[in-house]
Amino acid sequence: MILLPICSHGQEKNSKIPLKVIEFKDNVDLPLTAKERLQIDEVYGEYADKYVYSDAFRLKSVKDILRNRVVIKYITKESDKKDCLKLSEIPLLNSFVSDLERDKTFDPKNFNPLKYNFAFHSKGSSLYQVDNTNYFIFIKPQYH
């Protein structure tokens, strides 16, 4: 006896939704800066070559995060502040370097967003506040 699905239109409907193509800005084609290389090495350690440098798409994605998708804003006007998760509530991405540590103080010029398990791949943008400061970290979605 052969059983056939009675209703298959639900599966067909889902399979016809096209995946969005990630379009990178031209600046991701430029070589890594020394600072970016240090940021990648800090988070990926001995696995940086295997998981980032030798994977062209992953490398472009990381460059896109570092160059285009993370914006740090200093907001002092109370009405412009939004209620959001605090940076201290975001877990560290320490799967590759187990002794990775949070920064003792926040320095927007040297902040490494790769250290944190931010929602980099969500469909919308995300906002986080640096604890006890007026700094907010805005993560732009990968699909613009």
Short mmCIF file of N, CA and C in Angstrom, two decimals:
data_model
loop_
_atom_site.label_atom_id
_atom_site.label_comp_id
_atom_site.label_asym_id
_atom_site.label_seq_id
_atom_site.Cartn_x
_atom_site.Cartn_y
_atom_site.Cartn_z
N MET A 1 0.84 -1.16 0.00
CA MET A 1 0.00 0.00 0.00
C MET A 1 0.89 1.23 0.00
N ILE A 2 0.55 2.20 -0.84
CA ILE A 2 1.31 3.44 -0.93
C ILE A 2 0.47 4.56 -0.33
N LEU A 3 1.08 5.28 0.60
CA LEU A 3 0.38 6.41 1.21
C LEU A 3 0.85 7.70 0.55
N LEU A 4 -0.09 8.50 0.12
CA LEU A 4 0.24 9.78 -0.49
C LEU A 4 -0.26 10.89 0.42
N PRO A 5 0.44 11.99 0.43
CA PRO A 5 -0.04 13.08 1.28
C PRO A 5 -1.37 13.62 0.75
N ILE A 6 -2.29 13.87 1.65
CA ILE A 6 -3.60 14.38 1.26
C ILE A 6 -3.49 15.85 0.87
N CYS A 7 -2.68 16.56 1.60
CA CYS A 7 -2.58 18.00 1.35
C CYS A 7 -1.10 18.38 1.29
N SER A 8 -0.67 18.76 0.11
CA SER A 8 0.74 19.11 -0.02
C SER A 8 0.96 20.58 -0.38
N HIS A 9 -0.13 21.34 -0.53
CA HIS A 9 0.06 22.73 -0.95
C HIS A 9 0.80 23.56 0.09
N GLY A 10 0.74 23.18 1.35
CA GLY A 10 1.47 23.92 2.39
C GLY A 10 2.98 23.82 2.17
N GLN A 11 3.45 22.66 1.79
CA GLN A 11 4.87 22.48 1.54
C GLN A 11 5.30 23.22 0.28
N GLU A 12 4.45 23.18 -0.74
CA GLU A 12 4.79 23.88 -1.98
C GLU A 12 4.87 25.38 -1.75
N LYS A 13 3.96 25.89 -0.96
CA LYS A 13 3.92 27.32 -0.69
C LYS A 13 5.25 27.77 -0.06
N ASN A 14 5.73 27.03 0.93
CA ASN A 14 6.98 27.38 1.61
C ASN A 14 8.19 27.23 0.71
N SER A 15 8.16 26.25 -0.17
CA SER A 15 9.34 26.00 -1.00
C SER A 15 9.51 27.04 -2.10
N LYS A 16 8.47 27.83 -2.36
CA LYS A 16 8.56 28.83 -3.43
C LYS A 16 9.03 30.20 -2.94
N ILE A 17 9.24 30.35 -1.65
CA ILE A 17 9.72 31.62 -1.12
C ILE A 17 11.22 31.70 -1.42
N PRO A 18 11.61 32.65 -2.25
CA PRO A 18 13.03 32.72 -2.60
C PRO A 18 13.87 33.25 -1.44
N LEU A 19 15.06 32.73 -1.33
CA LEU A 19 15.99 33.23 -0.33
C LEU A 19 16.52 34.58 -0.80
N LYS A 20 16.64 35.49 0.14
CA LYS A 20 17.18 36.79 -0.23
C LYS A 20 18.69 36.67 -0.44
N VAL A 21 19.18 37.40 -1.40
CA VAL A 21 20.61 37.41 -1.68
C VAL A 21 21.23 38.50 -0.81
N ILE A 22 22.31 38.16 -0.16
CA ILE A 22 23.02 39.15 0.65
C ILE A 22 23.89 39.96 -0.29
N GLU A 23 23.67 41.24 -0.29
CA GLU A 23 24.47 42.13 -1.13
C GLU A 23 25.43 42.90 -0.23
N PHE A 24 26.71 42.74 -0.50
CA PHE A 24 27.72 43.42 0.29
C PHE A 24 28.11 44.73 -0.38
N LYS A 25 28.47 45.70 0.43
CA LYS A 25 29.01 46.94 -0.12
C LYS A 25 30.40 46.66 -0.68
N ASP A 26 30.84 47.53 -1.58
CA ASP A 26 32.15 47.35 -2.22
C ASP A 26 33.30 47.33 -1.23
N ASN A 27 33.15 47.99 -0.08
CA ASN A 27 34.26 48.06 0.87
C ASN A 27 34.64 46.70 1.48
N VAL A 28 33.79 45.69 1.35
CA VAL A 28 34.16 44.37 1.88
C VAL A 28 35.18 43.67 0.98
N ASP A 29 35.40 44.21 -0.22
CA ASP A 29 36.40 43.63 -1.11
C ASP A 29 37.81 44.13 -0.79
N LEU A 30 37.90 45.16 0.03
CA LEU A 30 39.21 45.69 0.42
C LEU A 30 39.85 44.75 1.43
N PRO A 31 41.19 44.71 1.49
CA PRO A 31 41.87 43.83 2.43
C PRO A 31 41.54 44.16 3.89
N LEU A 32 41.72 43.19 4.74
CA LEU A 32 41.54 43.40 6.18
C LEU A 32 42.53 44.43 6.68
N THR A 33 42.10 45.24 7.63
CA THR A 33 43.03 46.15 8.30
C THR A 33 43.70 45.38 9.43
N ALA A 34 44.75 45.92 9.96
CA ALA A 34 45.45 45.28 11.09
C ALA A 34 44.49 45.16 12.28
N LYS A 35 43.69 46.20 12.51
CA LYS A 35 42.74 46.19 13.63
C LYS A 35 41.70 45.08 13.44
N GLU A 36 41.18 44.93 12.22
CA GLU A 36 40.18 43.89 11.96
C GLU A 36 40.78 42.50 12.15
N ARG A 37 42.00 42.32 11.70
CA ARG A 37 42.67 41.03 11.87
C ARG A 37 42.82 40.70 13.36
N LEU A 38 43.16 41.70 14.16
CA LEU A 38 43.28 41.49 15.62
C LEU A 38 41.92 41.14 16.23
N GLN A 39 40.87 41.78 15.75
CA GLN A 39 39.53 41.49 16.26
C GLN A 39 39.12 40.06 15.94
N ILE A 40 39.38 39.62 14.74
CA ILE A 40 39.05 38.25 14.34
C ILE A 40 39.89 37.26 15.15
N ASP A 41 41.18 37.52 15.25
CA ASP A 41 42.07 36.61 15.99
C ASP A 41 41.69 36.53 17.47
N GLU A 42 41.24 37.66 18.04
CA GLU A 42 40.86 37.67 19.46
C GLU A 42 39.70 36.71 19.71
N VAL A 43 38.76 36.64 18.78
CA VAL A 43 37.56 35.82 18.97
C VAL A 43 37.73 34.39 18.48
N TYR A 44 38.43 34.22 17.35
CA TYR A 44 38.55 32.88 16.76
C TYR A 44 39.85 32.16 17.10
N GLY A 45 40.84 32.91 17.60
CA GLY A 45 42.10 32.30 18.01
C GLY A 45 42.70 31.40 16.95
N GLU A 46 43.09 30.20 17.35
CA GLU A 46 43.73 29.26 16.43
C GLU A 46 42.79 28.76 15.33
N TYR A 47 41.49 29.03 15.46
CA TYR A 47 40.51 28.59 14.46
C TYR A 47 40.21 29.67 13.42
N ALA A 48 40.85 30.82 13.52
CA ALA A 48 40.57 31.94 12.61
C ALA A 48 40.79 31.57 11.15
N ASP A 49 41.85 30.86 10.86
CA ASP A 49 42.12 30.50 9.47
C ASP A 49 41.05 29.54 8.95
N LYS A 50 40.73 28.54 9.75
CA LYS A 50 39.77 27.53 9.33
C LYS A 50 38.36 28.09 9.14
N TYR A 51 37.92 28.96 10.06
CA TYR A 51 36.53 29.43 10.03
C TYR A 51 36.31 30.81 9.44
N VAL A 52 37.36 31.59 9.23
CA VAL A 52 37.16 32.93 8.68
C VAL A 52 38.04 33.17 7.46
N TYR A 53 39.35 33.14 7.63
CA TYR A 53 40.26 33.56 6.56
C TYR A 53 40.19 32.67 5.32
N SER A 54 39.94 31.38 5.49
CA SER A 54 39.93 30.48 4.34
C SER A 54 38.54 30.33 3.72
N ASP A 55 37.55 31.01 4.27
CA ASP A 55 36.18 30.94 3.77
C ASP A 55 35.81 32.32 3.24
N ALA A 56 35.83 32.49 1.93
CA ALA A 56 35.63 33.81 1.32
C ALA A 56 34.31 34.46 1.72
N PHE A 57 33.24 33.69 1.77
CA PHE A 57 31.94 34.26 2.13
C PHE A 57 31.93 34.68 3.60
N ARG A 58 32.45 33.83 4.48
CA ARG A 58 32.49 34.17 5.91
C ARG A 58 33.35 35.40 6.13
N LEU A 59 34.47 35.49 5.43
CA LEU A 59 35.35 36.65 5.57
C LEU A 59 34.61 37.92 5.15
N LYS A 60 33.88 37.86 4.04
CA LYS A 60 33.10 39.03 3.60
C LYS A 60 32.03 39.38 4.63
N SER A 61 31.40 38.37 5.20
CA SER A 61 30.37 38.61 6.21
C SER A 61 30.95 39.30 7.44
N VAL A 62 32.11 38.85 7.87
CA VAL A 62 32.76 39.46 9.03
C VAL A 62 33.18 40.89 8.72
N LYS A 63 33.74 41.10 7.54
CA LYS A 63 34.10 42.47 7.14
C LYS A 63 32.86 43.36 7.10
N ASP A 64 31.76 42.82 6.60
CA ASP A 64 30.52 43.58 6.53
C ASP A 64 30.05 43.98 7.93
N ILE A 65 30.14 43.06 8.87
CA ILE A 65 29.76 43.37 10.26
C ILE A 65 30.65 44.49 10.80
N LEU A 66 31.95 44.33 10.65
CA LEU A 66 32.88 45.30 11.22
C LEU A 66 32.84 46.66 10.52
N ARG A 67 32.58 46.67 9.23
CA ARG A 67 32.67 47.92 8.45
C ARG A 67 31.33 48.62 8.24
N ASN A 68 30.25 47.86 8.20
CA ASN A 68 28.99 48.45 7.75
C ASN A 68 27.80 48.26 8.68
N ARG A 69 27.83 47.26 9.51
CA ARG A 69 26.59 46.89 10.19
C ARG A 69 26.53 47.23 11.67
N VAL A 70 27.64 47.60 12.29
CA VAL A 70 27.64 47.95 13.70
C VAL A 70 27.88 49.45 13.83
N VAL A 71 26.92 50.12 14.44
CA VAL A 71 27.02 51.56 14.63
C VAL A 71 26.89 51.84 16.13
N ILE A 72 27.83 52.59 16.66
CA ILE A 72 27.78 52.96 18.07
C ILE A 72 27.32 54.41 18.15
N LYS A 73 26.26 54.61 18.89
CA LYS A 73 25.68 55.95 19.02
C LYS A 73 25.76 56.40 20.48
N TYR A 74 26.08 57.66 20.67
CA TYR A 74 26.09 58.27 21.99
C TYR A 74 24.83 59.10 22.10
N ILE A 75 23.92 58.69 22.97
CA ILE A 75 22.61 59.34 23.07
C ILE A 75 22.43 59.89 24.49
N THR A 76 22.28 61.18 24.60
CA THR A 76 22.09 61.79 25.92
C THR A 76 20.65 62.21 26.18
N LYS A 77 19.91 62.49 25.13
CA LYS A 77 18.53 62.95 25.26
C LYS A 77 17.65 61.77 25.69
N GLU A 78 17.06 61.87 26.85
CA GLU A 78 16.28 60.76 27.41
C GLU A 78 15.17 60.28 26.47
N SER A 79 14.53 61.20 25.76
CA SER A 79 13.43 60.80 24.87
C SER A 79 13.91 60.02 23.65
N ASP A 80 15.21 60.09 23.34
CA ASP A 80 15.77 59.33 22.21
C ASP A 80 16.25 57.94 22.61
N LYS A 81 16.34 57.70 23.92
CA LYS A 81 16.80 56.40 24.40
C LYS A 81 15.67 55.39 24.32
N LYS A 82 16.02 54.18 23.99
CA LYS A 82 15.03 53.11 23.88
C LYS A 82 15.37 52.03 24.91
N ASP A 83 14.35 51.36 25.39
CA ASP A 83 14.55 50.25 26.30
C ASP A 83 15.04 49.06 25.49
N CYS A 84 16.16 48.51 25.85
CA CYS A 84 16.74 47.39 25.10
C CYS A 84 17.64 46.57 26.01
N LEU A 85 18.12 45.48 25.48
CA LEU A 85 19.05 44.64 26.25
C LEU A 85 20.33 45.40 26.54
N LYS A 86 20.93 45.09 27.67
CA LYS A 86 22.22 45.67 28.05
C LYS A 86 23.33 44.79 27.47
N LEU A 87 24.46 45.40 27.21
CA LEU A 87 25.61 44.65 26.68
C LEU A 87 25.98 43.50 27.62
N SER A 88 25.87 43.72 28.92
CA SER A 88 26.22 42.67 29.89
C SER A 88 25.29 41.45 29.81
N GLU A 89 24.14 41.61 29.18
CA GLU A 89 23.18 40.50 29.03
C GLU A 89 23.46 39.65 27.79
N ILE A 90 24.37 40.10 26.94
CA ILE A 90 24.69 39.37 25.71
C ILE A 90 25.86 38.43 26.02
N PRO A 91 25.68 37.14 25.79
CA PRO A 91 26.77 36.21 26.08
C PRO A 91 27.98 36.44 25.16
N LEU A 92 29.14 36.12 25.68
CA LEU A 92 30.36 36.18 24.87
C LEU A 92 30.36 35.02 23.89
N LEU A 93 30.96 35.25 22.73
CA LEU A 93 31.14 34.19 21.76
C LEU A 93 32.49 33.54 22.06
N ASN A 94 32.49 32.67 23.05
CA ASN A 94 33.75 32.08 23.51
C ASN A 94 33.89 30.61 23.15
N SER A 95 33.23 30.20 22.06
CA SER A 95 33.34 28.80 21.63
C SER A 95 34.70 28.47 21.06
N PHE A 96 35.42 29.47 20.56
CA PHE A 96 36.73 29.24 19.95
C PHE A 96 37.87 29.58 20.90
N VAL A 97 37.69 30.61 21.69
CA VAL A 97 38.68 31.04 22.68
C VAL A 97 37.97 31.03 24.03
N SER A 98 38.19 29.99 24.81
CA SER A 98 37.42 29.80 26.04
C SER A 98 37.69 30.85 27.11
N ASP A 99 38.85 31.48 27.07
CA ASP A 99 39.16 32.48 28.10
C ASP A 99 38.93 33.92 27.62
N LEU A 100 38.11 34.08 26.58
CA LEU A 100 37.75 35.40 26.08
C LEU A 100 37.04 36.16 27.20
N GLU A 101 37.41 37.43 27.36
CA GLU A 101 36.84 38.22 28.45
C GLU A 101 36.15 39.47 27.94
N ARG A 102 35.19 39.92 28.72
CA ARG A 102 34.53 41.19 28.43
C ARG A 102 35.52 42.32 28.70
N ASP A 103 35.31 43.42 27.99
CA ASP A 103 36.15 44.59 28.23
C ASP A 103 35.82 45.16 29.61
N LYS A 104 36.85 45.60 30.32
CA LYS A 104 36.64 46.19 31.65
C LYS A 104 35.93 47.54 31.53
N THR A 105 36.30 48.31 30.52
CA THR A 105 35.65 49.59 30.25
C THR A 105 35.29 49.62 28.77
N PHE A 106 34.27 50.40 28.45
CA PHE A 106 33.82 50.48 27.07
C PHE A 106 34.55 51.59 26.34
N ASP A 107 35.20 51.23 25.25
CA ASP A 107 35.88 52.19 24.39
C ASP A 107 35.30 52.02 22.99
N PRO A 108 34.48 52.97 22.54
CA PRO A 108 33.82 52.80 21.24
C PRO A 108 34.80 52.67 20.07
N LYS A 109 35.99 53.22 20.20
CA LYS A 109 36.97 53.14 19.11
C LYS A 109 37.61 51.75 19.01
N ASN A 110 37.62 51.03 20.10
CA ASN A 110 38.26 49.71 20.12
C ASN A 110 37.30 48.58 20.44
N PHE A 111 36.01 48.84 20.35
CA PHE A 111 35.02 47.83 20.65
C PHE A 111 35.04 46.74 19.58
N ASN A 112 35.06 45.49 20.03
CA ASN A 112 35.06 44.35 19.12
C ASN A 112 33.70 43.66 19.18
N PRO A 113 32.81 43.96 18.23
CA PRO A 113 31.47 43.36 18.26
C PRO A 113 31.48 41.85 18.03
N LEU A 114 32.55 41.33 17.46
CA LEU A 114 32.62 39.89 17.21
C LEU A 114 32.68 39.09 18.51
N LYS A 115 33.08 39.74 19.60
CA LYS A 115 33.19 39.06 20.89
C LYS A 115 31.84 38.65 21.46
N TYR A 116 30.79 39.30 20.99
CA TYR A 116 29.48 39.10 21.58
C TYR A 116 28.55 38.34 20.65
N ASN A 117 27.68 37.57 21.23
CA ASN A 117 26.74 36.75 20.46
C ASN A 117 25.52 37.60 20.09
N PHE A 118 25.77 38.68 19.35
CA PHE A 118 24.70 39.55 18.88
C PHE A 118 23.86 38.82 17.84
N ALA A 119 22.65 39.32 17.61
CA ALA A 119 21.76 38.75 16.61
C ALA A 119 22.14 39.30 15.23
N PHE A 120 23.33 38.96 14.77
CA PHE A 120 23.83 39.47 13.48
C PHE A 120 23.01 38.98 12.30
N HIS A 121 22.33 37.86 12.44
CA HIS A 121 21.65 37.27 11.29
C HIS A 121 20.13 37.34 11.40
N SER A 122 19.64 38.24 12.24
CA SER A 122 18.19 38.40 12.33
C SER A 122 17.71 39.25 11.15
N LYS A 123 16.43 39.21 10.89
CA LYS A 123 15.89 39.95 9.75
C LYS A 123 15.82 41.44 10.00
N GLY A 124 15.69 41.83 11.25
CA GLY A 124 15.58 43.25 11.58
C GLY A 124 16.82 43.76 12.27
N SER A 125 16.80 45.04 12.59
CA SER A 125 17.93 45.63 13.30
C SER A 125 17.78 45.35 14.79
N SER A 126 18.88 45.50 15.51
CA SER A 126 18.89 45.25 16.95
C SER A 126 19.57 46.42 17.64
N LEU A 127 19.18 46.66 18.88
CA LEU A 127 19.75 47.75 19.65
C LEU A 127 20.11 47.25 21.04
N TYR A 128 21.29 47.64 21.52
CA TYR A 128 21.77 47.24 22.83
C TYR A 128 22.36 48.46 23.51
N GLN A 129 22.20 48.54 24.82
CA GLN A 129 22.80 49.66 25.55
C GLN A 129 24.01 49.16 26.32
N VAL A 130 25.08 49.96 26.27
CA VAL A 130 26.25 49.64 27.07
C VAL A 130 25.91 50.04 28.50
N ASP A 131 26.00 49.10 29.42
CA ASP A 131 25.59 49.31 30.81
C ASP A 131 26.17 50.60 31.39
N ASN A 132 25.32 51.31 32.10
CA ASN A 132 25.71 52.52 32.84
C ASN A 132 26.38 53.59 31.99
N THR A 133 26.01 53.64 30.69
CA THR A 133 26.55 54.67 29.80
C THR A 133 25.43 55.18 28.91
N ASN A 134 25.74 56.16 28.12
CA ASN A 134 24.81 56.68 27.11
C ASN A 134 25.14 56.11 25.72
N TYR A 135 25.97 55.05 25.69
CA TYR A 135 26.32 54.43 24.41
C TYR A 135 25.31 53.34 24.07
N PHE A 136 24.90 53.35 22.80
CA PHE A 136 24.00 52.33 22.28
C PHE A 136 24.67 51.69 21.07
N ILE A 137 24.53 50.38 20.95
CA ILE A 137 25.10 49.63 19.83
C ILE A 137 23.94 49.22 18.94
N PHE A 138 23.98 49.72 17.71
CA PHE A 138 22.93 49.46 16.73
C PHE A 138 23.48 48.47 15.71
N ILE A 139 22.81 47.34 15.55
CA ILE A 139 23.22 46.31 14.59
C ILE A 139 22.23 46.37 13.42
N LYS A 140 22.74 46.72 12.25
CA LYS A 140 21.90 46.77 11.05
C LYS A 140 21.69 45.35 10.53
N PRO A 141 20.54 45.08 9.92
CA PRO A 141 20.30 43.74 9.38
C PRO A 141 21.20 43.45 8.18
N GLN A 142 21.46 42.17 7.94
CA GLN A 142 22.33 41.82 6.79
C GLN A 142 21.61 41.99 5.47
N TYR A 143 20.29 42.02 5.49
CA TYR A 143 19.54 42.26 4.27
C TYR A 143 19.05 43.69 4.31
N HIS A 144 19.65 44.57 3.51
CA HIS A 144 19.27 45.99 3.56
C HIS A 144 18.22 46.25 2.53
#
